[in-house]
Amino acid sequence: MPPYAFFKEQFMPLAEAKVGILTQALHYGTAAFGGIRGNWDSEQERFCLFRIQSHYKRLLDSCRILKIKLPYSIDDMCQLTVELLEKSGYQENAYIRPLAYKSSETIGVRLHDLEDDFFIIITHLPPYLGTEGVRCCTSSWRRVDDTMIPARGKICGAYVNSALAKTDAHENGFDEAILLTHDGHVSEGTGENIFLVINGRLVTPPSSDNILMGITRDTVIKLAKNELGIDTIERSVDRSELYLAEECFFTGTATNVAQIVEIDHRPVGNGETGEITAKLQELFAQVALGRSPKYSDWYTLVSPARVEA
Ligand SMILES: Cc1ncc(COP(=O)(O)O)c(C=O)c1O
């Protein structure tokens, strides 16, 4: 089955979905994207599109920031995604990438007086940071500030900031970078939110520390509270707290829940997966497969032949 895209208001083979080289978004990063997991449950033979409405709500919020107007509602985009997934013929974990962009083929940096367009593609994505534990550095690049490019939007141009930090970390022998805000507080990873375990409670940076408001972050906060009775404190975090935390982990759609085992050449805790992290990993893995009736509001279940919810 050839890979498919939804592009220019129709479904087509991915190989036929092309943009012109004058496309405004290509030059200036004036686009916003999403990343949604279609988790394949091989026992039930169905996908669980996890919290897809939340992902499209966030995409439309990013579009508001960028003055991108789309002719689709959240429900329309969910339905298009389901159809694309069914057409794709995939029977394994799928990663869905919707992208809204300034599509006029013209030179000139701005947001106004331009056409907008939207596409969705589906691809494979193994766990982004592996499963063995992540070795991190604190980046010398600072997280973009809300007054520069708002991090609460998933804005393409802002990912240059992530790319600079990621490659710097990689070339220095680390798996991932942790970015600080301009005033030195912990913000997030290049494509993940970060949590610390301090005195048995979860601590995570607040929205005002230039993070993307992660859907996995929100899920983990709710699972920790509901299933483990653990509260999360959203507050600014100092760099040195990373070195002293009992446990640390990243959350994200691409990453799931990934234990951080080392930061700036210091082991986190005893350098192994912590107890709370392990419990959250297990809980999240089950919930993200669509197996927990309690969280059915988060699921859009898609079997290759038909839509169930
Ligand atoms: C910069 C950044 N932070 C955090 C996240 C995690 O967000 P989510 O859990 O919604 O995937 C992502 C992933 O999209 C990201 O790119």
Short mmCIF file of C-alpha atoms and ligand atoms in Angstrom, two decimals:
data_model
loop_
_atom_site.label_atom_id
_atom_site.label_comp_id
_atom_site.label_asym_id
_atom_site.label_seq_id
_atom_site.Cartn_x
_atom_site.Cartn_y
_atom_site.Cartn_z
CA MET A 1 0.00 0.00 0.00
CA PRO A 2 1.69 3.33 -1.00
CA PRO A 3 1.84 6.02 1.71
CA TYR A 4 -1.05 8.52 1.49
CA ALA A 5 -1.46 12.19 2.26
CA PHE A 6 -4.41 14.54 2.63
CA PHE A 7 -3.25 17.53 0.60
CA LYS A 8 -5.06 20.34 -1.29
CA GLU A 9 -8.38 19.08 0.04
CA GLN A 10 -8.03 15.54 -1.25
CA PHE A 11 -6.45 12.18 -0.45
CA MET A 12 -3.53 11.29 -2.71
CA PRO A 13 -0.37 9.18 -2.77
CA LEU A 14 2.30 10.91 -0.69
CA ALA A 15 4.65 10.99 -3.70
CA GLU A 16 2.20 13.30 -5.52
CA ALA A 17 1.83 15.79 -2.66
CA LYS A 18 4.32 18.58 -3.47
CA VAL A 19 4.65 22.29 -2.64
CA GLY A 20 6.33 24.90 -4.83
CA ILE A 21 9.71 26.30 -3.83
CA LEU A 22 8.27 29.82 -3.47
CA THR A 23 5.85 28.67 -0.73
CA GLN A 24 6.00 31.44 1.88
CA ALA A 25 6.14 29.04 4.87
CA LEU A 26 9.20 27.31 3.47
CA HIS A 27 11.10 30.60 3.53
CA TYR A 28 9.95 32.02 6.87
CA GLY A 29 8.76 29.10 9.01
CA THR A 30 5.22 30.53 9.03
CA ALA A 31 3.47 27.27 9.74
CA ALA A 32 2.23 25.21 12.67
CA PHE A 33 2.14 21.47 13.08
CA GLY A 34 0.90 18.66 15.23
CA GLY A 35 2.15 15.20 16.13
CA ILE A 36 -0.46 12.58 16.96
CA ARG A 37 0.09 8.94 17.73
CA GLY A 38 -2.02 6.18 16.27
CA ASN A 39 -1.10 3.39 18.66
CA TRP A 40 -1.66 -0.02 17.10
CA ASP A 41 -3.12 -2.61 19.46
CA SER A 42 -2.22 -5.92 17.85
CA GLU A 43 -4.49 -7.89 20.24
CA GLN A 44 -7.58 -5.82 19.46
CA GLU A 45 -6.44 -5.16 15.86
CA ARG A 46 -7.24 -1.48 16.06
CA PHE A 47 -5.61 1.92 16.41
CA CYS A 48 -6.08 4.24 19.30
CA LEU A 49 -5.75 7.84 18.17
CA PHE A 50 -4.83 9.31 21.52
CA ARG A 51 -6.42 12.63 22.52
CA ILE A 52 -6.74 13.65 18.89
CA GLN A 53 -9.24 16.42 19.70
CA SER A 54 -6.73 18.01 22.11
CA HIS A 55 -4.07 17.90 19.39
CA TYR A 56 -6.31 19.63 16.85
CA LYS A 57 -7.45 22.18 19.44
CA ARG A 58 -3.79 23.05 20.00
CA LEU A 59 -3.16 23.22 16.26
CA LEU A 60 -6.05 25.65 15.81
CA ASP A 61 -4.69 27.74 18.72
CA SER A 62 -1.30 27.86 16.97
CA CYS A 63 -3.12 28.92 13.79
CA ARG A 64 -4.75 31.80 15.67
CA ILE A 65 -1.32 33.03 16.74
CA LEU A 66 -0.10 32.84 13.12
CA LYS A 67 -3.33 34.23 11.58
CA ILE A 68 -3.82 31.00 9.65
CA LYS A 69 -7.47 30.43 8.79
CA LEU A 70 -8.54 26.90 7.89
CA PRO A 71 -11.93 25.82 6.58
CA TYR A 72 -11.95 22.87 9.01
CA SER A 73 -13.31 22.40 12.52
CA ILE A 74 -11.65 20.11 15.09
CA ASP A 75 -14.20 17.41 14.21
CA ASP A 76 -13.49 17.80 10.47
CA MET A 77 -9.76 17.36 11.02
CA CYS A 78 -10.32 14.33 13.27
CA GLN A 79 -12.51 12.74 10.60
CA LEU A 80 -9.95 13.43 7.85
CA THR A 81 -7.27 11.82 10.01
CA VAL A 82 -9.37 8.72 10.60
CA GLU A 83 -10.01 8.38 6.86
CA LEU A 84 -6.33 8.82 6.05
CA LEU A 85 -5.34 6.21 8.63
CA GLU A 86 -7.86 3.75 7.21
CA LYS A 87 -6.59 4.37 3.69
CA SER A 88 -2.95 4.01 4.77
CA GLY A 89 -3.38 0.29 5.44
CA TYR A 90 -0.96 0.52 8.37
CA GLN A 91 -1.12 -2.17 11.03
CA GLU A 92 1.60 -0.85 13.30
CA ASN A 93 2.23 2.27 15.37
CA ALA A 94 1.64 5.31 13.20
CA TYR A 95 2.69 8.92 13.67
CA ILE A 96 0.35 11.49 12.20
CA ARG A 97 1.66 14.90 11.18
CA PRO A 98 -0.87 17.60 10.33
CA LEU A 99 0.61 20.91 9.20
CA ALA A 100 -1.08 24.26 8.54
CA TYR A 101 0.92 26.81 6.60
CA LYS A 102 1.11 30.06 4.69
CA SER A 103 0.81 28.62 1.22
CA SER A 104 1.04 31.67 -1.09
CA GLU A 105 3.95 31.39 -3.48
CA THR A 106 5.45 34.79 -2.87
CA ILE A 107 8.50 36.47 -1.34
CA GLY A 108 7.97 38.75 1.68
CA VAL A 109 8.01 38.10 5.42
CA ARG A 110 4.61 38.70 7.04
CA LEU A 111 1.48 36.93 8.24
CA HIS A 112 -1.16 39.06 6.50
CA ASP A 113 -2.56 38.93 2.96
CA LEU A 114 -1.49 35.35 2.34
CA GLU A 115 -3.33 32.15 1.55
CA ASP A 116 -3.36 29.28 4.01
CA ASP A 117 -3.40 25.54 3.47
CA PHE A 118 -3.33 22.33 5.47
CA PHE A 119 -2.08 18.80 4.95
CA ILE A 120 -1.83 15.55 6.91
CA ILE A 121 0.73 12.81 6.42
CA ILE A 122 1.19 9.50 8.22
CA THR A 123 4.52 7.90 8.89
CA HIS A 124 6.24 5.39 11.20
CA LEU A 125 8.00 6.53 14.33
CA PRO A 126 9.82 4.27 16.78
CA PRO A 127 10.07 5.57 20.41
CA TYR A 128 11.89 8.83 19.73
CA LEU A 129 14.48 8.67 22.49
CA GLY A 130 14.75 4.88 22.68
CA THR A 131 13.83 2.93 25.78
CA GLU A 132 17.17 2.63 27.55
CA GLY A 133 17.20 5.93 29.44
CA VAL A 134 18.14 9.38 28.18
CA ARG A 135 21.49 11.09 28.78
CA CYS A 136 21.05 14.85 28.72
CA CYS A 137 23.00 18.06 28.83
CA THR A 138 21.81 21.53 29.73
CA SER A 139 21.97 23.44 26.48
CA SER A 140 23.87 26.69 26.00
CA TRP A 141 21.00 27.66 23.67
CA ARG A 142 18.11 29.32 25.54
CA ARG A 143 14.45 28.51 24.92
CA VAL A 144 12.67 31.05 22.70
CA ASP A 145 10.65 33.47 24.82
CA ASP A 146 6.93 34.17 24.46
CA THR A 147 7.87 37.69 23.32
CA MET A 148 9.94 36.21 20.46
CA ILE A 149 8.15 33.12 19.17
CA PRO A 150 5.43 31.85 21.53
CA ALA A 151 6.38 28.34 22.65
CA ARG A 152 2.76 27.53 23.50
CA GLY A 153 2.18 27.44 19.75
CA LYS A 154 3.68 24.50 17.90
CA ILE A 155 5.18 26.88 15.36
CA CYS A 156 7.53 25.53 12.72
CA GLY A 157 9.99 28.45 12.82
CA ALA A 158 10.51 27.97 16.56
CA TYR A 159 11.88 24.49 15.95
CA VAL A 160 15.14 26.03 14.70
CA ASN A 161 15.70 26.69 18.42
CA SER A 162 15.12 22.99 19.15
CA ALA A 163 17.26 21.87 16.20
CA LEU A 164 20.23 24.01 17.30
CA ALA A 165 20.07 22.56 20.81
CA LYS A 166 19.47 18.97 19.66
CA THR A 167 22.41 18.85 17.26
CA ASP A 168 24.70 20.56 19.74
CA ALA A 169 23.77 17.91 22.33
CA HIS A 170 24.21 15.09 19.80
CA GLU A 171 27.63 16.33 18.66
CA ASN A 172 28.73 16.51 22.29
CA GLY A 173 27.75 12.88 22.85
CA PHE A 174 24.37 13.34 24.60
CA ASP A 175 20.95 12.02 23.60
CA GLU A 176 18.98 15.16 24.32
CA ALA A 177 19.24 18.78 25.44
CA ILE A 178 17.38 20.50 28.26
CA LEU A 179 16.76 24.15 27.45
CA LEU A 180 16.66 26.92 30.05
CA THR A 181 14.60 30.09 29.78
CA HIS A 182 16.32 33.44 29.19
CA ASP A 183 16.41 33.92 32.99
CA GLY A 184 17.88 30.50 33.67
CA HIS A 185 14.92 28.35 34.66
CA VAL A 186 14.40 24.86 33.30
CA SER A 187 11.99 24.97 30.36
CA GLU A 188 11.82 21.67 28.44
CA GLY A 189 13.58 19.31 26.05
CA THR A 190 13.78 19.98 22.30
CA GLY A 191 10.55 18.08 21.71
CA GLU A 192 9.43 17.00 25.18
CA ASN A 193 8.23 18.35 28.50
CA ILE A 194 10.23 17.55 31.62
CA PHE A 195 9.21 16.32 35.08
CA LEU A 196 11.24 15.93 38.26
CA VAL A 197 10.37 13.81 41.27
CA ILE A 198 11.18 15.75 44.44
CA ASN A 199 10.17 14.41 47.86
CA GLY A 200 7.88 11.89 46.18
CA ARG A 201 5.90 14.56 44.30
CA LEU A 202 6.04 15.60 40.66
CA VAL A 203 7.42 19.01 39.79
CA THR A 204 7.23 20.44 36.27
CA PRO A 205 7.83 23.90 34.76
CA PRO A 206 4.72 26.08 34.31
CA SER A 207 3.32 27.40 31.01
CA SER A 208 4.96 30.77 31.71
CA ASP A 209 8.43 29.19 31.41
CA ASN A 210 8.08 28.95 27.63
CA ILE A 211 6.99 25.35 27.32
CA LEU A 212 4.69 23.77 24.80
CA MET A 213 1.66 22.72 26.84
CA GLY A 214 2.11 19.04 26.16
CA ILE A 215 -0.83 16.70 25.89
CA THR A 216 1.30 13.88 27.32
CA ARG A 217 2.27 16.25 30.15
CA ASP A 218 -1.39 16.83 30.94
CA THR A 219 -2.11 13.10 30.68
CA VAL A 220 0.71 12.23 33.09
CA ILE A 221 -0.42 14.87 35.60
CA LYS A 222 -3.92 13.34 35.55
CA LEU A 223 -2.71 9.71 35.72
CA ALA A 224 -0.36 10.51 38.61
CA LYS A 225 -3.20 12.13 40.55
CA ASN A 226 -5.99 9.67 39.72
CA GLU A 227 -4.10 6.39 39.71
CA LEU A 228 -1.16 6.95 42.07
CA GLY A 229 -2.46 9.75 44.32
CA ILE A 230 0.61 11.84 43.45
CA ASP A 231 0.24 15.61 43.07
CA THR A 232 2.10 17.69 40.52
CA ILE A 233 3.47 21.11 41.37
CA GLU A 234 3.77 23.44 38.38
CA ARG A 235 6.50 25.92 39.30
CA SER A 236 9.76 27.35 38.01
CA VAL A 237 12.64 24.90 38.37
CA ASP A 238 16.32 25.80 38.89
CA ARG A 239 19.05 24.02 36.95
CA SER A 240 20.65 22.61 40.11
CA GLU A 241 17.35 20.95 41.05
CA LEU A 242 17.89 18.69 38.05
CA TYR A 243 21.04 17.37 39.73
CA LEU A 244 19.30 16.69 43.04
CA ALA A 245 15.94 15.29 41.90
CA GLU A 246 15.09 11.72 42.90
CA GLU A 247 13.88 10.99 39.37
CA CYS A 248 13.51 12.86 36.09
CA PHE A 249 11.61 12.02 32.93
CA PHE A 250 10.49 13.47 29.62
CA THR A 251 6.96 13.31 28.23
CA GLY A 252 5.83 13.76 24.64
CA THR A 253 3.86 12.18 21.86
CA ALA A 254 6.99 11.00 20.07
CA THR A 255 8.79 10.08 23.31
CA ASN A 256 5.95 8.70 25.48
CA VAL A 257 7.37 8.72 29.04
CA ALA A 258 11.18 8.43 28.88
CA GLN A 259 13.36 8.14 31.96
CA ILE A 260 16.33 10.52 32.14
CA VAL A 261 19.29 8.68 33.63
CA GLU A 262 22.01 11.33 33.46
CA ILE A 263 22.17 15.14 33.29
CA ASP A 264 25.41 17.06 32.70
CA HIS A 265 27.44 13.92 33.52
CA ARG A 266 25.65 13.42 36.86
CA PRO A 267 23.48 10.36 37.42
CA VAL A 268 19.81 11.10 38.13
CA GLY A 269 19.04 9.34 41.41
CA ASN A 270 20.89 6.04 41.22
CA GLY A 271 21.17 6.32 37.42
CA GLU A 272 18.37 3.83 36.79
CA THR A 273 14.67 4.12 36.07
CA GLY A 274 12.96 5.45 39.20
CA GLU A 275 9.96 3.82 40.84
CA ILE A 276 7.43 6.56 40.07
CA THR A 277 8.70 6.94 36.50
CA ALA A 278 8.34 3.19 35.92
CA LYS A 279 4.76 3.19 37.25
CA LEU A 280 3.83 6.14 35.05
CA GLN A 281 5.43 4.50 32.02
CA GLU A 282 3.34 1.38 32.54
CA LEU A 283 0.12 3.28 33.18
CA PHE A 284 0.66 5.53 30.18
CA ALA A 285 1.43 2.60 27.88
CA GLN A 286 -1.87 0.91 28.76
CA VAL A 287 -3.96 4.07 28.60
CA ALA A 288 -2.43 5.18 25.27
CA LEU A 289 -3.43 1.87 23.69
CA GLY A 290 -7.08 2.62 24.38
CA ARG A 291 -7.48 -0.13 26.95
CA SER A 292 -8.83 1.82 29.89
CA PRO A 293 -12.62 2.44 29.76
CA LYS A 294 -12.18 5.10 32.46
CA TYR A 295 -10.37 7.28 29.94
CA SER A 296 -12.51 6.52 26.92
CA ASP A 297 -12.98 10.27 26.27
CA TRP A 298 -9.33 10.33 25.21
CA TYR A 299 -9.73 7.60 22.60
CA THR A 300 -10.71 7.53 18.97
CA LEU A 301 -10.61 3.85 18.11
CA VAL A 302 -10.08 2.99 14.48
CA SER A 303 -10.05 -0.52 13.10
CA PRO A 304 -8.72 -0.85 9.57
CA ALA A 305 -12.24 -1.54 8.25
CA ARG A 306 -14.42 0.82 10.32
CA VAL A 307 -14.51 3.61 12.92
CA GLU A 308 -15.75 2.54 16.37
CA ALA A 309 -15.86 5.83 18.28
C1 LIG B 1 8.90 21.51 22.23
C2 LIG B 1 7.95 20.44 22.64
N1 LIG B 1 7.62 20.33 23.95
C3 LIG B 1 6.79 19.36 24.38
C4 LIG B 1 6.24 18.44 23.52
C5 LIG B 1 5.30 17.39 24.03
O1 LIG B 1 3.99 17.68 23.65
P1 LIG B 1 2.92 16.51 23.47
O2 LIG B 1 2.93 15.72 24.72
O3 LIG B 1 1.63 17.22 23.25
O4 LIG B 1 3.34 15.72 22.30
C6 LIG B 1 6.55 18.52 22.15
C7 LIG B 1 5.98 17.55 21.22
O5 LIG B 1 5.19 17.85 20.41
C8 LIG B 1 7.41 19.54 21.71
O6 LIG B 1 7.72 19.65 20.42
#
